[in-house]
Amino acid sequence: GENVEQHPSTLSVQEGDSAVIKCTYSDSASNYFPWYKQELGKRPQLIIDIRSNVGEKKDQRIAVTLNKTAKHFSLHITETQPEDSAVYFCAASRGAGKSTFGDGTTLTVKP
Amino acid sequence: DGGITQSPKYLFRKEGQNVTLSCEQNLNHDAMYWYRQDPGQGLRLIYYSQIVNDFQKGDIAEGYSVSREKKESFPLTVTSAQKNPTAFYLCASSPRTGLQPQHFGDGTRLSIL
């Protein structure tokens, strides 16, 4: 089955800096890669996603890049703010509603 | 206000007891999912349903059961066969089959007495 590894497990940055979280996957048939943000004590929220026919997608301060050859994808957050502090999860899916999640990255943005 | 409602927020289970976690959605979504979240780990899929009266096992279905008699409801039963049930359980939905979960509930935290 699919295996998703996420790094780093914790990340601390100064407000205004950029943050990058990387995930690798094992199943070359995976074709959909969502990212979720989970604030402390709250539900996960889908923040951005990318499909295998696209190399990069951007939404304001958030971007995701995908390298199918190397089987990795990354979340980039620019101009970080304290409210970006949360646990971020990546996932990989080959469809039919089944996603495999990474173990999460705890991002702390220091004011 | 559309969304997913999970209840209860906290649940305690005695040994040998089955407990049922409720998940209701008013988003008119076709697909619903149950995930288990353990500390320091990602979400693991227990069961999912893409249409009423149909559901499939996820990666860790042993010791759990579900039903999907109505589109808006997808209850999860944690049976006594699940020997390590202590975890945070999340229900999710997506508008149609084949899509990944887009909306999550607030979760139910299950503990053993």
mmCIF file of C-alpha atoms in Angstrom:
data_model
loop_
_atom_site.group_PDB
_atom_site.id
_atom_site.type_symbol
_atom_site.label_atom_id
_atom_site.label_comp_id
_atom_site.label_asym_id
_atom_site.label_seq_id
_atom_site.Cartn_x
_atom_site.Cartn_y
_atom_site.Cartn_z
ATOM 1 C CA GLY A 1 0.000 0.000 0.000
ATOM 2 C CA GLU A 2 0.860 3.671 -0.022
ATOM 3 C CA ASN A 3 3.378 5.035 2.459
ATOM 4 C CA VAL A 4 3.681 8.756 3.123
ATOM 5 C CA GLU A 5 6.569 10.259 5.048
ATOM 6 C CA GLN A 6 6.412 13.851 6.246
ATOM 7 C CA HIS A 7 9.290 16.051 7.400
ATOM 8 C CA PRO A 8 10.070 17.792 9.617
ATOM 9 C CA SER A 9 7.896 16.689 12.522
ATOM 10 C CA THR A 10 8.308 20.107 14.162
ATOM 11 C CA LEU A 11 9.195 23.442 12.629
ATOM 12 C CA SER A 12 9.704 26.784 14.331
ATOM 13 C CA VAL A 13 10.063 30.018 12.365
ATOM 14 C CA GLN A 14 10.040 33.743 13.053
ATOM 15 C CA GLU A 15 7.040 35.723 11.956
ATOM 16 C CA GLY A 16 7.539 36.861 8.390
ATOM 17 C CA ASP A 17 9.859 33.998 7.448
ATOM 18 C CA SER A 18 8.936 31.189 5.068
ATOM 19 C CA ALA A 19 8.112 27.630 6.102
ATOM 20 C CA VAL A 20 8.505 24.508 3.977
ATOM 21 C CA ILE A 21 7.108 21.065 4.768
ATOM 22 C CA LYS A 22 7.988 18.103 2.576
ATOM 23 C CA CYS A 23 6.270 14.783 1.978
ATOM 24 C CA THR A 24 7.375 11.745 0.029
ATOM 25 C CA TYR A 25 5.102 8.968 -1.200
ATOM 26 C CA SER A 26 5.696 5.460 -2.444
ATOM 27 C CA ASP A 27 2.816 4.620 -4.797
ATOM 28 C CA SER A 28 3.474 5.985 -8.282
ATOM 29 C CA ALA A 29 -0.261 5.606 -9.019
ATOM 30 C CA SER A 30 -1.163 8.282 -6.447
ATOM 31 C CA ASN A 31 -2.595 11.241 -8.287
ATOM 32 C CA TYR A 32 -4.061 13.604 -5.704
ATOM 33 C CA PHE A 33 -2.200 15.339 -2.872
ATOM 34 C CA PRO A 34 -4.151 17.430 -0.347
ATOM 35 C CA TRP A 35 -2.813 19.395 2.614
ATOM 36 C CA TYR A 36 -4.740 19.908 5.841
ATOM 37 C CA LYS A 37 -4.280 22.358 8.707
ATOM 38 C CA GLN A 38 -5.371 21.415 12.212
ATOM 39 C CA GLU A 39 -5.272 24.092 14.890
ATOM 40 C CA LEU A 40 -5.069 22.977 18.485
ATOM 41 C CA GLY A 41 -8.359 21.429 19.584
ATOM 42 C CA LYS A 42 -10.025 22.071 16.224
ATOM 43 C CA ARG A 43 -11.018 20.041 13.214
ATOM 44 C CA PRO A 44 -8.666 19.555 10.235
ATOM 45 C CA GLN A 45 -9.277 21.902 7.317
ATOM 46 C CA LEU A 46 -8.366 21.303 3.707
ATOM 47 C CA ILE A 47 -6.144 24.261 2.772
ATOM 48 C CA ILE A 48 -4.769 23.373 -0.649
ATOM 49 C CA ASP A 49 -4.474 20.397 -2.961
ATOM 50 C CA ILE A 50 -2.709 19.447 -6.165
ATOM 51 C CA ARG A 51 -3.301 16.831 -8.828
ATOM 52 C CA SER A 52 -0.616 14.850 -10.599
ATOM 53 C CA ASN A 53 -1.051 16.690 -13.894
ATOM 54 C CA VAL A 54 0.033 19.965 -12.269
ATOM 55 C CA GLY A 55 3.490 20.862 -10.984
ATOM 56 C CA GLU A 56 2.633 23.815 -8.795
ATOM 57 C CA LYS A 57 -0.414 25.503 -7.321
ATOM 58 C CA LYS A 58 -0.591 28.735 -5.386
ATOM 59 C CA ASP A 59 -3.232 30.336 -3.180
ATOM 60 C CA GLN A 60 -2.157 33.660 -1.663
ATOM 61 C CA ARG A 61 0.637 32.878 0.834
ATOM 62 C CA ILE A 62 0.372 29.115 0.384
ATOM 63 C CA ALA A 63 1.821 27.066 -2.460
ATOM 64 C CA VAL A 64 2.264 23.392 -3.151
ATOM 65 C CA THR A 65 4.785 21.845 -5.531
ATOM 66 C CA LEU A 66 4.822 18.306 -6.873
ATOM 67 C CA ASN A 67 7.718 16.324 -8.306
ATOM 68 C CA LYS A 68 6.235 13.110 -9.703
ATOM 69 C CA THR A 69 9.582 11.686 -10.764
ATOM 70 C CA ALA A 70 11.023 11.971 -7.283
ATOM 71 C CA LYS A 71 7.647 11.217 -5.663
ATOM 72 C CA HIS A 72 7.620 14.174 -3.350
ATOM 73 C CA PHE A 73 5.486 17.227 -2.801
ATOM 74 C CA SER A 74 5.946 20.239 -0.578
ATOM 75 C CA LEU A 75 3.918 22.917 1.156
ATOM 76 C CA HIS A 76 5.356 26.412 1.134
ATOM 77 C CA ILE A 77 4.024 29.161 3.405
ATOM 78 C CA THR A 78 5.439 32.650 2.852
ATOM 79 C CA GLU A 79 5.291 35.658 5.179
ATOM 80 C CA THR A 80 4.248 33.450 8.077
ATOM 81 C CA GLN A 81 1.961 34.834 10.767
ATOM 82 C CA PRO A 82 1.254 33.596 14.313
ATOM 83 C CA GLU A 83 -2.149 32.328 13.163
ATOM 84 C CA ASP A 84 -0.341 29.925 10.814
ATOM 85 C CA SER A 85 0.744 27.979 13.914
ATOM 86 C CA ALA A 86 -0.904 24.558 13.684
ATOM 87 C CA VAL A 87 -0.301 20.944 12.754
ATOM 88 C CA TYR A 88 -0.126 20.416 8.999
ATOM 89 C CA PHE A 89 -0.854 17.050 7.393
ATOM 90 C CA CYS A 90 -0.097 15.942 3.872
ATOM 91 C CA ALA A 91 -1.878 13.073 2.172
ATOM 92 C CA ALA A 92 -1.603 11.036 -1.016
ATOM 93 C CA SER A 93 -4.423 9.302 -2.833
ATOM 94 C CA ARG A 94 -5.031 7.250 -5.957
ATOM 95 C CA GLY A 95 -8.727 7.981 -5.840
ATOM 96 C CA ALA A 96 -11.877 6.273 -4.582
ATOM 97 C CA GLY A 97 -11.785 8.271 -1.377
ATOM 98 C CA LYS A 98 -8.784 6.539 0.197
ATOM 99 C CA SER A 99 -5.994 8.819 1.316
ATOM 100 C CA THR A 100 -2.842 7.940 3.230
ATOM 101 C CA PHE A 101 -1.773 10.695 5.613
ATOM 102 C CA GLY A 102 1.630 11.771 6.809
ATOM 103 C CA ASP A 103 2.273 11.958 10.549
ATOM 104 C CA GLY A 104 1.979 15.731 10.653
ATOM 105 C CA THR A 105 4.250 18.746 11.160
ATOM 106 C CA THR A 106 3.775 21.054 14.120
ATOM 107 C CA LEU A 107 4.508 24.568 12.892
ATOM 108 C CA THR A 108 5.161 27.297 15.439
ATOM 109 C CA VAL A 109 5.409 30.892 14.257
ATOM 110 C CA LYS A 110 7.091 33.102 16.826
ATOM 111 C CA PRO A 111 5.974 36.737 16.945
ATOM 112 C CA ASP B 1 -25.184 26.667 8.830
ATOM 113 C CA GLY B 2 -23.978 23.539 7.041
ATOM 114 C CA GLY B 3 -21.471 21.159 8.515
ATOM 115 C CA ILE B 4 -20.679 17.903 10.231
ATOM 116 C CA THR B 5 -21.800 17.237 13.779
ATOM 117 C CA GLN B 6 -20.113 14.588 15.870
ATOM 118 C CA SER B 7 -21.348 13.469 19.248
ATOM 119 C CA PRO B 8 -20.504 13.012 21.969
ATOM 120 C CA LYS B 9 -17.361 15.107 22.293
ATOM 121 C CA TYR B 10 -15.986 12.800 25.009
ATOM 122 C CA LEU B 11 -16.861 9.146 25.511
ATOM 123 C CA PHE B 12 -15.745 6.544 27.992
ATOM 124 C CA ARG B 13 -15.917 2.821 27.352
ATOM 125 C CA LYS B 14 -15.900 0.006 29.837
ATOM 126 C CA GLU B 15 -14.188 -3.255 28.979
ATOM 127 C CA GLY B 16 -16.380 -5.569 26.943
ATOM 128 C CA GLN B 17 -18.695 -2.757 25.962
ATOM 129 C CA ASN B 18 -19.635 -1.579 22.497
ATOM 130 C CA VAL B 19 -19.991 2.157 22.005
ATOM 131 C CA THR B 20 -21.379 4.119 19.083
ATOM 132 C CA LEU B 21 -20.099 7.461 17.844
ATOM 133 C CA SER B 22 -22.533 9.639 15.961
ATOM 134 C CA CYS B 23 -21.792 11.591 12.780
ATOM 135 C CA GLU B 24 -24.421 13.688 11.024
ATOM 136 C CA GLN B 25 -23.968 16.015 8.045
ATOM 137 C CA ASN B 26 -26.338 18.505 6.445
ATOM 138 C CA LEU B 27 -24.103 19.253 3.466
ATOM 139 C CA ASN B 28 -25.875 16.797 1.182
ATOM 140 C CA HIS B 29 -22.523 15.091 0.611
ATOM 141 C CA ASP B 30 -22.463 11.626 -0.900
ATOM 142 C CA ALA B 31 -19.254 10.346 0.692
ATOM 143 C CA MET B 32 -18.464 10.028 4.387
ATOM 144 C CA TYR B 33 -15.403 8.790 6.254
ATOM 145 C CA TRP B 34 -14.222 7.763 9.693
ATOM 146 C CA TYR B 35 -10.626 8.348 10.782
ATOM 147 C CA ARG B 36 -8.694 7.536 13.895
ATOM 148 C CA GLN B 37 -6.028 9.972 15.128
ATOM 149 C CA ASP B 38 -3.421 8.931 17.684
ATOM 150 C CA PRO B 39 -0.929 11.359 19.273
ATOM 151 C CA GLY B 40 1.913 12.247 16.935
ATOM 152 C CA GLN B 41 0.391 10.342 14.058
ATOM 153 C CA GLY B 42 -1.603 11.163 10.994
ATOM 154 C CA LEU B 43 -5.171 10.184 10.316
ATOM 155 C CA ARG B 44 -5.830 6.530 9.589
ATOM 156 C CA LEU B 45 -8.910 5.493 7.653
ATOM 157 C CA ILE B 46 -11.293 3.130 9.445
ATOM 158 C CA TYR B 47 -14.265 2.961 7.075
ATOM 159 C CA TYR B 48 -15.697 5.021 4.272
ATOM 160 C CA SER B 49 -18.985 5.162 2.436
ATOM 161 C CA GLN B 50 -19.479 6.589 -1.023
ATOM 162 C CA ILE B 51 -23.213 6.043 -1.226
ATOM 163 C CA VAL B 52 -26.156 5.105 0.976
ATOM 164 C CA ASN B 53 -26.285 1.436 1.986
ATOM 165 C CA ASP B 54 -22.704 0.866 0.897
ATOM 166 C CA PHE B 55 -19.405 1.129 2.756
ATOM 167 C CA GLN B 56 -15.841 -0.166 2.475
ATOM 168 C CA LYS B 57 -13.148 -1.037 4.960
ATOM 169 C CA GLY B 58 -10.241 1.310 5.348
ATOM 170 C CA ASP B 59 -6.777 0.493 6.610
ATOM 171 C CA ILE B 60 -7.710 -0.280 10.233
ATOM 172 C CA ALA B 61 -11.288 -1.612 10.154
ATOM 173 C CA GLU B 62 -10.797 -4.491 12.595
ATOM 174 C CA GLY B 63 -12.834 -4.006 15.765
ATOM 175 C CA TYR B 64 -15.084 -1.362 14.196
ATOM 176 C CA SER B 65 -18.401 -1.424 12.357
ATOM 177 C CA VAL B 66 -20.465 1.178 10.508
ATOM 178 C CA SER B 67 -23.811 1.635 8.813
ATOM 179 C CA ARG B 68 -25.092 4.064 6.183
ATOM 180 C CA GLU B 69 -28.860 3.817 6.200
ATOM 181 C CA LYS B 70 -29.330 7.518 5.513
ATOM 182 C CA LYS B 71 -27.281 9.913 3.433
ATOM 183 C CA GLU B 72 -26.788 12.313 6.315
ATOM 184 C CA SER B 73 -25.765 9.764 8.956
ATOM 185 C CA PHE B 74 -22.708 7.512 9.291
ATOM 186 C CA PRO B 75 -22.404 6.121 12.840
ATOM 187 C CA LEU B 76 -19.304 4.234 13.962
ATOM 188 C CA THR B 77 -19.463 1.442 16.522
ATOM 189 C CA VAL B 78 -16.305 0.606 18.439
ATOM 190 C CA THR B 79 -16.759 -3.008 19.456
ATOM 191 C CA SER B 80 -15.224 -4.918 22.339
ATOM 192 C CA ALA B 81 -12.972 -6.589 19.757
ATOM 193 C CA GLN B 82 -11.051 -3.304 19.414
ATOM 194 C CA LYS B 83 -8.454 -3.790 22.129
ATOM 195 C CA ASN B 84 -6.902 -0.345 21.938
ATOM 196 C CA PRO B 85 -9.791 2.041 21.322
ATOM 197 C CA THR B 86 -8.384 5.085 23.115
ATOM 198 C CA ALA B 87 -7.996 7.717 20.386
ATOM 199 C CA PHE B 88 -9.496 10.775 18.770
ATOM 200 C CA TYR B 89 -12.087 9.879 16.125
ATOM 201 C CA LEU B 90 -12.862 12.181 13.222
ATOM 202 C CA CYS B 91 -15.743 11.978 10.790
ATOM 203 C CA ALA B 92 -15.442 13.650 7.398
ATOM 204 C CA SER B 93 -17.356 14.074 4.150
ATOM 205 C CA SER B 94 -16.888 15.021 0.522
ATOM 206 C CA PRO B 95 -19.464 16.163 -2.058
ATOM 207 C CA ARG B 96 -19.241 13.126 -4.299
ATOM 208 C CA THR B 97 -17.570 9.790 -4.685
ATOM 209 C CA GLY B 98 -13.927 9.704 -5.640
ATOM 210 C CA LEU B 99 -13.092 12.940 -3.866
ATOM 211 C CA GLN B 100 -11.022 13.149 -0.731
ATOM 212 C CA PRO B 101 -12.481 14.391 2.569
ATOM 213 C CA GLN B 102 -13.133 18.109 2.457
ATOM 214 C CA HIS B 103 -15.086 18.760 5.642
ATOM 215 C CA PHE B 104 -14.388 17.361 9.089
ATOM 216 C CA GLY B 105 -16.357 17.200 12.302
ATOM 217 C CA ASP B 106 -14.956 18.366 15.642
ATOM 218 C CA GLY B 107 -14.137 14.819 16.688
ATOM 219 C CA THR B 108 -14.925 12.457 19.555
ATOM 220 C CA ARG B 109 -12.304 11.565 22.134
ATOM 221 C CA LEU B 110 -12.774 7.979 23.327
ATOM 222 C CA SER B 111 -11.128 6.672 26.472
ATOM 223 C CA ILE B 112 -11.218 3.394 28.371
ATOM 224 C CA LEU B 113 -12.457 3.380 31.958
#
